[in-house]
Amino acid sequence: MKDHERTPTWAVTTVEAPATAPPVPATPPPLPPTAPPVPTMAPPVPAVAPPVPAMAPAVPPAREVASPATAAAGRRPGSDGEHALQLRYGTAERADRFYDDQVLDHLNPRMREFAARQEMFFLATADRHGECDSTFRAGPPGFVQVFDARTVAYPEYRGNGVLASLGNLEENPHVGILMIDFFRDRVGLHLNGRARVLTDAEMRAARPDLPVDPVPGRRAVVWVEVSVEEAYIHCAKHIPHLAKVPPQPRGADRERDWGTDDVRRKGGDFFGVAAGAGDRAPRRAPVRGRHGAAAADGADPDQWRREAERALARARRREAAAGEPFSGWFR
């Protein structure tokens, strides 16, 4: 091997090159074979980026939170008021998960089975002015009739004659039902929808297979048929677990007295209200609402009487269509 190949000519040296030394090349010679070129660490970027592997999916877009206006267009369950509060308190995403996971516009099979075996529920209604009333309904297992995924009905038994819930439904068909199983599942079912009131004859004409309760006090005077619009769970975390008291002998704490008019058996004057009735001023007949709104409106009893007569006329027409003369709601 020649000297200029063994020691590159661009190396710094203090020895003057001999006269016979070859001329310095214009460019440095290539590296010797013992020093291969260093491989490139980063290959050129392709013109089109390869697809992201399955193990690293793209980040999904942020969940859109509907505004109250969007909700009113029908894209979210619930009211404008609840949507506005969700945005104010930062719970809209949590509420959306509940809407998506739990809220239906019908009863699924498990809901239908649950409703059909309940012995009681809580009922909420309101009149046309939004004045609310809540009450309680009970019966033997199966007293709530579940006809299909969108229709249920319950009987109205003989009561105190006030007809607060039925009166509200005459003005405003929206109804809210809450069924809670305190004894076995310790969970609840909300059922919201629109109701209509039917006589027992009308209901049986439409549904001939409707059973007849053997207990006279549990025979329906009218029925309330509900078209389901919303159904969803009431979670178990605050529901107490209760146990039924075994049937008691007669004379002790008795079983329920279905349909009775006996004041004592209905609870008597438990809150002492009747005892002070003589000290209270007589009430004026209300025309709007049940809480003194009639006096504020300047309405008089004659106007109330005319409205009552129109309501009775509608009831008589329904009874006439069924072939029986109307003689009052409760006989």
PDB file of N, CA, C and O in Angstrom, residues 48-107:
ATOM      1  N   VAL A  48     -47.012  10.360   1.581  1.00  0.00           N
ATOM      2  CA  VAL A  48     -48.291  10.161   2.276  1.00  0.00           C
ATOM      3  C   VAL A  48     -48.003   9.482   3.603  1.00  0.00           C
ATOM      4  O   VAL A  48     -47.376   8.425   3.635  1.00  0.00           O
ATOM      5  N   ALA A  49     -48.462  10.079   4.694  1.00  0.00           N
ATOM      6  CA  ALA A  49     -48.201   9.502   6.011  1.00  0.00           C
ATOM      7  C   ALA A  49     -48.899   8.159   6.145  1.00  0.00           C
ATOM      8  O   ALA A  49     -50.048   8.005   5.716  1.00  0.00           O
ATOM      9  N   PRO A  50     -48.234   7.147   6.718  1.00  0.00           N
ATOM     10  CA  PRO A  50     -48.889   5.835   6.880  1.00  0.00           C
ATOM     11  C   PRO A  50     -50.025   5.942   7.883  1.00  0.00           C
ATOM     12  O   PRO A  50     -50.057   6.833   8.735  1.00  0.00           O
ATOM     13  N   PRO A  51     -50.997   5.047   7.821  1.00  0.00           N
ATOM     14  CA  PRO A  51     -52.116   5.095   8.786  1.00  0.00           C
ATOM     15  C   PRO A  51     -51.639   4.866  10.211  1.00  0.00           C
ATOM     16  O   PRO A  51     -50.664   4.171  10.448  1.00  0.00           O
ATOM     17  N   VAL A  52     -52.333   5.484  11.153  1.00  0.00           N
ATOM     18  CA  VAL A  52     -51.995   5.313  12.570  1.00  0.00           C
ATOM     19  C   VAL A  52     -52.289   3.874  12.974  1.00  0.00           C
ATOM     20  O   VAL A  52     -53.364   3.351  12.660  1.00  0.00           O
ATOM     21  N   PRO A  53     -51.384   3.172  13.632  1.00  0.00           N
ATOM     22  CA  PRO A  53     -51.654   1.771  14.006  1.00  0.00           C
ATOM     23  C   PRO A  53     -52.844   1.676  14.934  1.00  0.00           C
ATOM     24  O   PRO A  53     -53.212   2.607  15.633  1.00  0.00           O
ATOM     25  N   ALA A  54     -53.437   0.473  14.972  1.00  0.00           N
ATOM     26  CA  ALA A  54     -54.662   0.268  15.756  1.00  0.00           C
ATOM     27  C   ALA A  54     -54.440   0.526  17.242  1.00  0.00           C
ATOM     28  O   ALA A  54     -55.353   0.916  17.954  1.00  0.00           O
ATOM     29  N   MET A  55     -53.228   0.300  17.726  1.00  0.00           N
ATOM     30  CA  MET A  55     -52.981   0.461  19.156  1.00  0.00           C
ATOM     31  C   MET A  55     -52.935   1.926  19.571  1.00  0.00           C
ATOM     32  O   MET A  55     -52.938   2.241  20.744  1.00  0.00           O
ATOM     33  N   ALA A  56     -52.897   2.847  18.605  1.00  0.00           N
ATOM     34  CA  ALA A  56     -52.896   4.268  18.955  1.00  0.00           C
ATOM     35  C   ALA A  56     -53.979   4.987  18.166  1.00  0.00           C
ATOM     36  O   ALA A  56     -53.697   5.648  17.172  1.00  0.00           O
ATOM     37  N   PRO A  57     -55.250   4.810  18.540  1.00  0.00           N
ATOM     38  CA  PRO A  57     -56.341   5.418  17.779  1.00  0.00           C
ATOM     39  C   PRO A  57     -56.306   6.929  17.895  1.00  0.00           C
ATOM     40  O   PRO A  57     -55.755   7.502  18.831  1.00  0.00           O
ATOM     41  N   ALA A  58     -56.923   7.541  16.921  1.00  0.00           N
ATOM     42  CA  ALA A  58     -57.012   8.998  16.950  1.00  0.00           C
ATOM     43  C   ALA A  58     -57.852   9.451  18.132  1.00  0.00           C
ATOM     44  O   ALA A  58     -58.773   8.765  18.560  1.00  0.00           O
ATOM     45  N   VAL A  59     -57.543  10.603  18.688  1.00  0.00           N
ATOM     46  CA  VAL A  59     -58.299  11.138  19.821  1.00  0.00           C
ATOM     47  C   VAL A  59     -59.679  11.557  19.334  1.00  0.00           C
ATOM     48  O   VAL A  59     -59.791  12.306  18.361  1.00  0.00           O
ATOM     49  N   PRO A  60     -60.778  11.066  19.959  1.00  0.00           N
ATOM     50  CA  PRO A  60     -62.111  11.433  19.488  1.00  0.00           C
ATOM     51  C   PRO A  60     -62.395  12.896  19.767  1.00  0.00           C
ATOM     52  O   PRO A  60     -61.818  13.497  20.672  1.00  0.00           O
ATOM     53  N   PRO A  61     -63.278  13.507  18.974  1.00  0.00           N
ATOM     54  CA  PRO A  61     -63.616  14.907  19.227  1.00  0.00           C
ATOM     55  C   PRO A  61     -64.328  15.067  20.562  1.00  0.00           C
ATOM     56  O   PRO A  61     -64.947  14.143  21.075  1.00  0.00           O
ATOM     57  N   ALA A  62     -64.227  16.239  21.140  1.00  0.00           N
ATOM     58  CA  ALA A  62     -64.892  16.510  22.418  1.00  0.00           C
ATOM     59  C   ALA A  62     -66.394  16.371  22.277  1.00  0.00           C
ATOM     60  O   ALA A  62     -66.965  16.703  21.233  1.00  0.00           O
ATOM     61  N   ARG A  63     -67.035  15.844  23.330  1.00  0.00           N
ATOM     62  CA  ARG A  63     -68.477  15.635  23.306  1.00  0.00           C
ATOM     63  C   ARG A  63     -69.200  16.975  23.249  1.00  0.00           C
ATOM     64  O   ARG A  63     -68.914  17.895  24.004  1.00  0.00           O
ATOM     65  N   GLU A  64     -70.141  17.074  22.337  1.00  0.00           N
ATOM     66  CA  GLU A  64     -70.892  18.321  22.203  1.00  0.00           C
ATOM     67  C   GLU A  64     -71.966  18.381  23.279  1.00  0.00           C
ATOM     68  O   GLU A  64     -72.694  17.411  23.495  1.00  0.00           O
ATOM     69  N   VAL A  65     -72.056  19.482  23.968  1.00  0.00           N
ATOM     70  CA  VAL A  65     -73.083  19.687  24.989  1.00  0.00           C
ATOM     71  C   VAL A  65     -74.181  20.524  24.371  1.00  0.00           C
ATOM     72  O   VAL A  65     -73.954  21.654  23.951  1.00  0.00           O
ATOM     73  N   ALA A  66     -75.372  19.951  24.302  1.00  0.00           N
ATOM     74  CA  ALA A  66     -76.477  20.646  23.653  1.00  0.00           C
ATOM     75  C   ALA A  66     -76.929  21.820  24.501  1.00  0.00           C
ATOM     76  O   ALA A  66     -76.967  21.750  25.720  1.00  0.00           O
ATOM     77  N   SER A  67     -77.282  22.893  23.847  1.00  0.00           N
ATOM     78  CA  SER A  67     -77.833  24.051  24.538  1.00  0.00           C
ATOM     79  C   SER A  67     -79.306  23.813  24.798  1.00  0.00           C
ATOM     80  O   SER A  67     -79.916  22.908  24.218  1.00  0.00           O
ATOM     81  N   PRO A  68     -79.934  24.627  25.653  1.00  0.00           N
ATOM     82  CA  PRO A  68     -81.377  24.489  25.855  1.00  0.00           C
ATOM     83  C   PRO A  68     -82.164  24.583  24.561  1.00  0.00           C
ATOM     84  O   PRO A  68     -83.161  23.895  24.376  1.00  0.00           O
ATOM     85  N   ALA A  69     -81.714  25.433  23.630  1.00  0.00           N
ATOM     86  CA  ALA A  69     -82.441  25.545  22.361  1.00  0.00           C
ATOM     87  C   ALA A  69     -82.350  24.256  21.570  1.00  0.00           C
ATOM     88  O   ALA A  69     -83.311  23.797  20.955  1.00  0.00           O
ATOM     89  N   THR A  70     -81.148  23.624  21.593  1.00  0.00           N
ATOM     90  CA  THR A  70     -80.995  22.336  20.903  1.00  0.00           C
ATOM     91  C   THR A  70     -81.853  21.271  21.558  1.00  0.00           C
ATOM     92  O   THR A  70     -82.472  20.452  20.886  1.00  0.00           O
ATOM     93  N   ALA A  71     -81.901  21.293  22.881  1.00  0.00           N
ATOM     94  CA  ALA A  71     -82.714  20.305  23.591  1.00  0.00           C
ATOM     95  C   ALA A  71     -84.173  20.468  23.236  1.00  0.00           C
ATOM     96  O   ALA A  71     -84.903  19.496  23.069  1.00  0.00           O
ATOM     97  N   ALA A  72     -84.626  21.717  23.118  1.00  0.00           N
ATOM     98  CA  ALA A  72     -86.036  21.943  22.791  1.00  0.00           C
ATOM     99  C   ALA A  72     -86.375  21.404  21.421  1.00  0.00           C
ATOM    100  O   ALA A  72     -87.528  21.100  21.131  1.00  0.00           O
ATOM    101  N   ALA A  73     -85.361  21.294  20.532  1.00  0.00           N
ATOM    102  CA  ALA A  73     -85.614  20.755  19.200  1.00  0.00           C
ATOM    103  C   ALA A  73     -85.796  19.246  19.215  1.00  0.00           C
ATOM    104  O   ALA A  73     -86.029  18.640  18.181  1.00  0.00           O
ATOM    105  N   GLY A  74     -85.657  18.620  20.376  1.00  0.00           N
ATOM    106  CA  GLY A  74     -85.951  17.198  20.487  1.00  0.00           C
ATOM    107  C   GLY A  74     -84.744  16.300  20.501  1.00  0.00           C
ATOM    108  O   GLY A  74     -84.868  15.091  20.387  1.00  0.00           O
ATOM    109  N   ARG A  75     -83.529  16.861  20.622  1.00  0.00           N
ATOM    110  CA  ARG A  75     -82.336  16.030  20.571  1.00  0.00           C
ATOM    111  C   ARG A  75     -81.873  15.547  21.938  1.00  0.00           C
ATOM    112  O   ARG A  75     -80.958  14.766  22.035  1.00  0.00           O
ATOM    113  N   ARG A  76     -82.463  16.039  23.004  1.00  0.00           N
ATOM    114  CA  ARG A  76     -82.129  15.560  24.353  1.00  0.00           C
ATOM    115  C   ARG A  76     -83.417  15.433  25.137  1.00  0.00           C
ATOM    116  O   ARG A  76     -84.318  16.248  24.993  1.00  0.00           O
ATOM    117  N   PRO A  77     -83.515  14.432  26.007  1.00  0.00           N
ATOM    118  CA  PRO A  77     -84.681  14.366  26.901  1.00  0.00           C
ATOM    119  C   PRO A  77     -84.637  15.506  27.903  1.00  0.00           C
ATOM    120  O   PRO A  77     -83.649  16.211  28.031  1.00  0.00           O
ATOM    121  N   GLY A  78     -85.726  15.668  28.634  1.00  0.00           N
ATOM    122  CA  GLY A  78     -85.749  16.633  29.720  1.00  0.00           C
ATOM    123  C   GLY A  78     -86.253  17.997  29.309  1.00  0.00           C
ATOM    124  O   GLY A  78     -86.565  18.259  28.148  1.00  0.00           O
ATOM    125  N   SER A  79     -86.319  18.884  30.298  1.00  0.00           N
ATOM    126  CA  SER A  79     -86.896  20.208  30.107  1.00  0.00           C
ATOM    127  C   SER A  79     -85.816  21.249  29.845  1.00  0.00           C
ATOM    128  O   SER A  79     -84.626  21.028  30.132  1.00  0.00           O
ATOM    129  N   ASP A  80     -86.233  22.406  29.331  1.00  0.00           N
ATOM    130  CA  ASP A  80     -85.297  23.501  29.134  1.00  0.00           C
ATOM    131  C   ASP A  80     -84.669  23.909  30.461  1.00  0.00           C
ATOM    132  O   ASP A  80     -83.486  24.256  30.526  1.00  0.00           O
ATOM    133  N   GLY A  81     -85.474  23.885  31.539  1.00  0.00           N
ATOM    134  CA  GLY A  81     -84.960  24.284  32.838  1.00  0.00           C
ATOM    135  C   GLY A  81     -83.840  23.386  33.323  1.00  0.00           C
ATOM    136  O   GLY A  81     -82.807  23.869  33.810  1.00  0.00           O
ATOM    137  N   GLU A  82     -84.017  22.078  33.189  1.00  0.00           N
ATOM    138  CA  GLU A  82     -82.950  21.186  33.659  1.00  0.00           C
ATOM    139  C   GLU A  82     -81.703  21.316  32.797  1.00  0.00           C
ATOM    140  O   GLU A  82     -80.575  21.259  33.302  1.00  0.00           O
ATOM    141  N   HIS A  83     -81.876  21.551  31.486  1.00  0.00           N
ATOM    142  CA  HIS A  83     -80.706  21.735  30.624  1.00  0.00           C
ATOM    143  C   HIS A  83     -79.946  23.005  30.997  1.00  0.00           C
ATOM    144  O   HIS A  83     -78.710  23.021  31.019  1.00  0.00           O
ATOM    145  N   ALA A  84     -80.665  24.086  31.293  1.00  0.00           N
ATOM    146  CA  ALA A  84     -80.004  25.327  31.677  1.00  0.00           C
ATOM    147  C   ALA A  84     -79.218  25.149  32.980  1.00  0.00           C
ATOM    148  O   ALA A  84     -78.090  25.634  33.118  1.00  0.00           O
ATOM    149  N   LEU A  85     -79.801  24.440  33.939  1.00  0.00           N
ATOM    150  CA  LEU A  85     -79.103  24.214  35.208  1.00  0.00           C
ATOM    151  C   LEU A  85     -77.896  23.298  35.024  1.00  0.00           C
ATOM    152  O   LEU A  85     -76.876  23.458  35.699  1.00  0.00           O
ATOM    153  N   GLN A  86     -77.996  22.332  34.119  1.00  0.00           N
ATOM    154  CA  GLN A  86     -76.847  21.463  33.850  1.00  0.00           C
ATOM    155  C   GLN A  86     -75.655  22.269  33.341  1.00  0.00           C
ATOM    156  O   GLN A  86     -74.516  22.032  33.739  1.00  0.00           O
ATOM    157  N   LEU A  87     -75.928  23.240  32.462  1.00  0.00           N
ATOM    158  CA  LEU A  87     -74.853  24.089  31.969  1.00  0.00           C
ATOM    159  C   LEU A  87     -74.322  24.997  33.076  1.00  0.00           C
ATOM    160  O   LEU A  87     -73.118  25.214  33.192  1.00  0.00           O
ATOM    161  N   ARG A  88     -75.216  25.505  33.917  1.00  0.00           N
ATOM    162  CA  ARG A  88     -74.793  26.420  34.978  1.00  0.00           C
ATOM    163  C   ARG A  88     -73.910  25.711  36.003  1.00  0.00           C
ATOM    164  O   ARG A  88     -72.929  26.258  36.485  1.00  0.00           O
ATOM    165  N   TYR A  89     -74.273  24.466  36.359  1.00  0.00           N
ATOM    166  CA  TYR A  89     -73.542  23.760  37.414  1.00  0.00           C
ATOM    167  C   TYR A  89     -72.530  22.744  36.874  1.00  0.00           C
ATOM    168  O   TYR A  89     -71.943  21.984  37.642  1.00  0.00           O
ATOM    169  N   GLY A  90     -72.351  22.714  35.558  1.00  0.00           N
ATOM    170  CA  GLY A  90     -71.319  21.860  34.993  1.00  0.00           C
ATOM    171  C   GLY A  90     -71.631  20.380  35.009  1.00  0.00           C
ATOM    172  O   GLY A  90     -70.708  19.567  35.053  1.00  0.00           O
ATOM    173  N   THR A  91     -72.912  20.001  34.962  1.00  0.00           N
ATOM    174  CA  THR A  91     -73.264  18.581  35.003  1.00  0.00           C
ATOM    175  C   THR A  91     -73.799  18.067  33.673  1.00  0.00           C
ATOM    176  O   THR A  91     -74.331  16.960  33.611  1.00  0.00           O
ATOM    177  N   ALA A  92     -73.670  18.870  32.611  1.00  0.00           N
ATOM    178  CA  ALA A  92     -74.297  18.488  31.337  1.00  0.00           C
ATOM    179  C   ALA A  92     -73.729  17.184  30.784  1.00  0.00           C
ATOM    180  O   ALA A  92     -74.474  16.342  30.270  1.00  0.00           O
ATOM    181  N   GLU A  93     -72.415  16.991  30.905  1.00  0.00           N
ATOM    182  CA  GLU A  93     -71.827  15.757  30.377  1.00  0.00           C
ATOM    183  C   GLU A  93     -72.321  14.546  31.165  1.00  0.00           C
ATOM    184  O   GLU A  93     -72.641  13.503  30.589  1.00  0.00           O
ATOM    185  N   ARG A  94     -72.405  14.697  32.488  1.00  0.00           N
ATOM    186  CA  ARG A  94     -72.907  13.597  33.321  1.00  0.00           C
ATOM    187  C   ARG A  94     -74.384  13.324  32.993  1.00  0.00           C
ATOM    188  O   ARG A  94     -74.812  12.171  32.917  1.00  0.00           O
ATOM    189  N   ALA A  95     -75.154  14.393  32.786  1.00  0.00           N
ATOM    190  CA  ALA A  95     -76.563  14.220  32.432  1.00  0.00           C
ATOM    191  C   ALA A  95     -76.713  13.538  31.080  1.00  0.00           C
ATOM    192  O   ALA A  95     -77.580  12.681  30.899  1.00  0.00           O
ATOM    193  N   ASP A  96     -75.848  13.898  30.128  1.00  0.00           N
ATOM    194  CA  ASP A  96     -75.919  13.256  28.816  1.00  0.00           C
ATOM    195  C   ASP A  96     -75.666  11.756  28.919  1.00  0.00           C
ATOM    196  O   ASP A  96     -76.294  10.961  28.216  1.00  0.00           O
ATOM    197  N   ARG A  97     -74.724  11.368  29.782  1.00  0.00           N
ATOM    198  CA  ARG A  97     -74.483   9.927  29.959  1.00  0.00           C
ATOM    199  C   ARG A  97     -75.729   9.238  30.484  1.00  0.00           C
ATOM    200  O   ARG A  97     -76.065   8.122  30.058  1.00  0.00           O
ATOM    201  N   PHE A  98     -76.427   9.899  31.435  1.00  0.00           N
ATOM    202  CA  PHE A  98     -77.651   9.298  31.964  1.00  0.00           C
ATOM    203  C   PHE A  98     -78.716   9.224  30.877  1.00  0.00           C
ATOM    204  O   PHE A  98     -79.395   8.198  30.723  1.00  0.00           O
ATOM    205  N   TYR A  99     -78.910  10.314  30.126  1.00  0.00           N
ATOM    206  CA  TYR A  99     -79.890  10.291  29.038  1.00  0.00           C
ATOM    207  C   TYR A  99     -79.598   9.154  28.057  1.00  0.00           C
ATOM    208  O   TYR A  99     -80.500   8.417  27.640  1.00  0.00           O
ATOM    209  N   ASP A 100     -78.312   9.039  27.673  1.00  0.00           N
ATOM    210  CA  ASP A 100     -77.944   8.033  26.673  1.00  0.00           C
ATOM    211  C   ASP A 100     -78.089   6.614  27.207  1.00  0.00           C
ATOM    212  O   ASP A 100     -78.511   5.710  26.489  1.00  0.00           O
ATOM    213  N   ASP A 101     -77.735   6.416  28.479  1.00  0.00           N
ATOM    214  CA  ASP A 101     -77.673   5.062  29.034  1.00  0.00           C
ATOM    215  C   ASP A 101     -79.000   4.584  29.609  1.00  0.00           C
ATOM    216  O   ASP A 101     -79.269   3.371  29.612  1.00  0.00           O
ATOM    217  N   GLN A 102     -79.846   5.505  30.134  1.00  0.00           N
ATOM    218  CA  GLN A 102     -80.963   5.065  30.966  1.00  0.00           C
ATOM    219  C   GLN A 102     -82.354   5.521  30.509  1.00  0.00           C
ATOM    220  O   GLN A 102     -83.337   4.948  30.964  1.00  0.00           O
ATOM    221  N   VAL A 103     -82.474   6.531  29.688  1.00  0.00           N
ATOM    222  CA  VAL A 103     -83.789   7.088  29.372  1.00  0.00           C
ATOM    223  C   VAL A 103     -84.315   6.500  28.070  1.00  0.00           C
ATOM    224  O   VAL A 103     -83.648   6.556  27.028  1.00  0.00           O
ATOM    225  N   LEU A 104     -85.525   5.937  28.149  1.00  0.00           N
ATOM    226  CA  LEU A 104     -86.207   5.382  26.981  1.00  0.00           C
ATOM    227  C   LEU A 104     -87.522   6.116  26.750  1.00  0.00           C
ATOM    228  O   LEU A 104     -88.052   6.761  27.655  1.00  0.00           O
ATOM    229  N   ASP A 105     -88.062   5.980  25.540  1.00  0.00           N
ATOM    230  CA  ASP A 105     -89.391   6.517  25.268  1.00  0.00           C
ATOM    231  C   ASP A 105     -90.444   5.409  25.283  1.00  0.00           C
ATOM    232  O   ASP A 105     -91.535   5.568  24.755  1.00  0.00           O
ATOM    233  N   HIS A 106     -90.104   4.298  25.910  1.00  0.00           N
ATOM    234  CA  HIS A 106     -91.010   3.158  26.013  1.00  0.00           C
ATOM    235  C   HIS A 106     -90.554   2.306  27.192  1.00  0.00           C
ATOM    236  O   HIS A 106     -89.524   2.582  27.819  1.00  0.00           O
ATOM    237  N   LEU A 107     -91.303   1.270  27.490  1.00  0.00           N
ATOM    238  CA  LEU A 107     -90.931   0.328  28.544  1.00  0.00           C
ATOM    239  C   LEU A 107     -90.275  -0.896  27.901  1.00  0.00           C
ATOM    240  O   LEU A 107     -90.885  -1.569  27.064  1.00  0.00           O
TER     241      LEU A 107
END
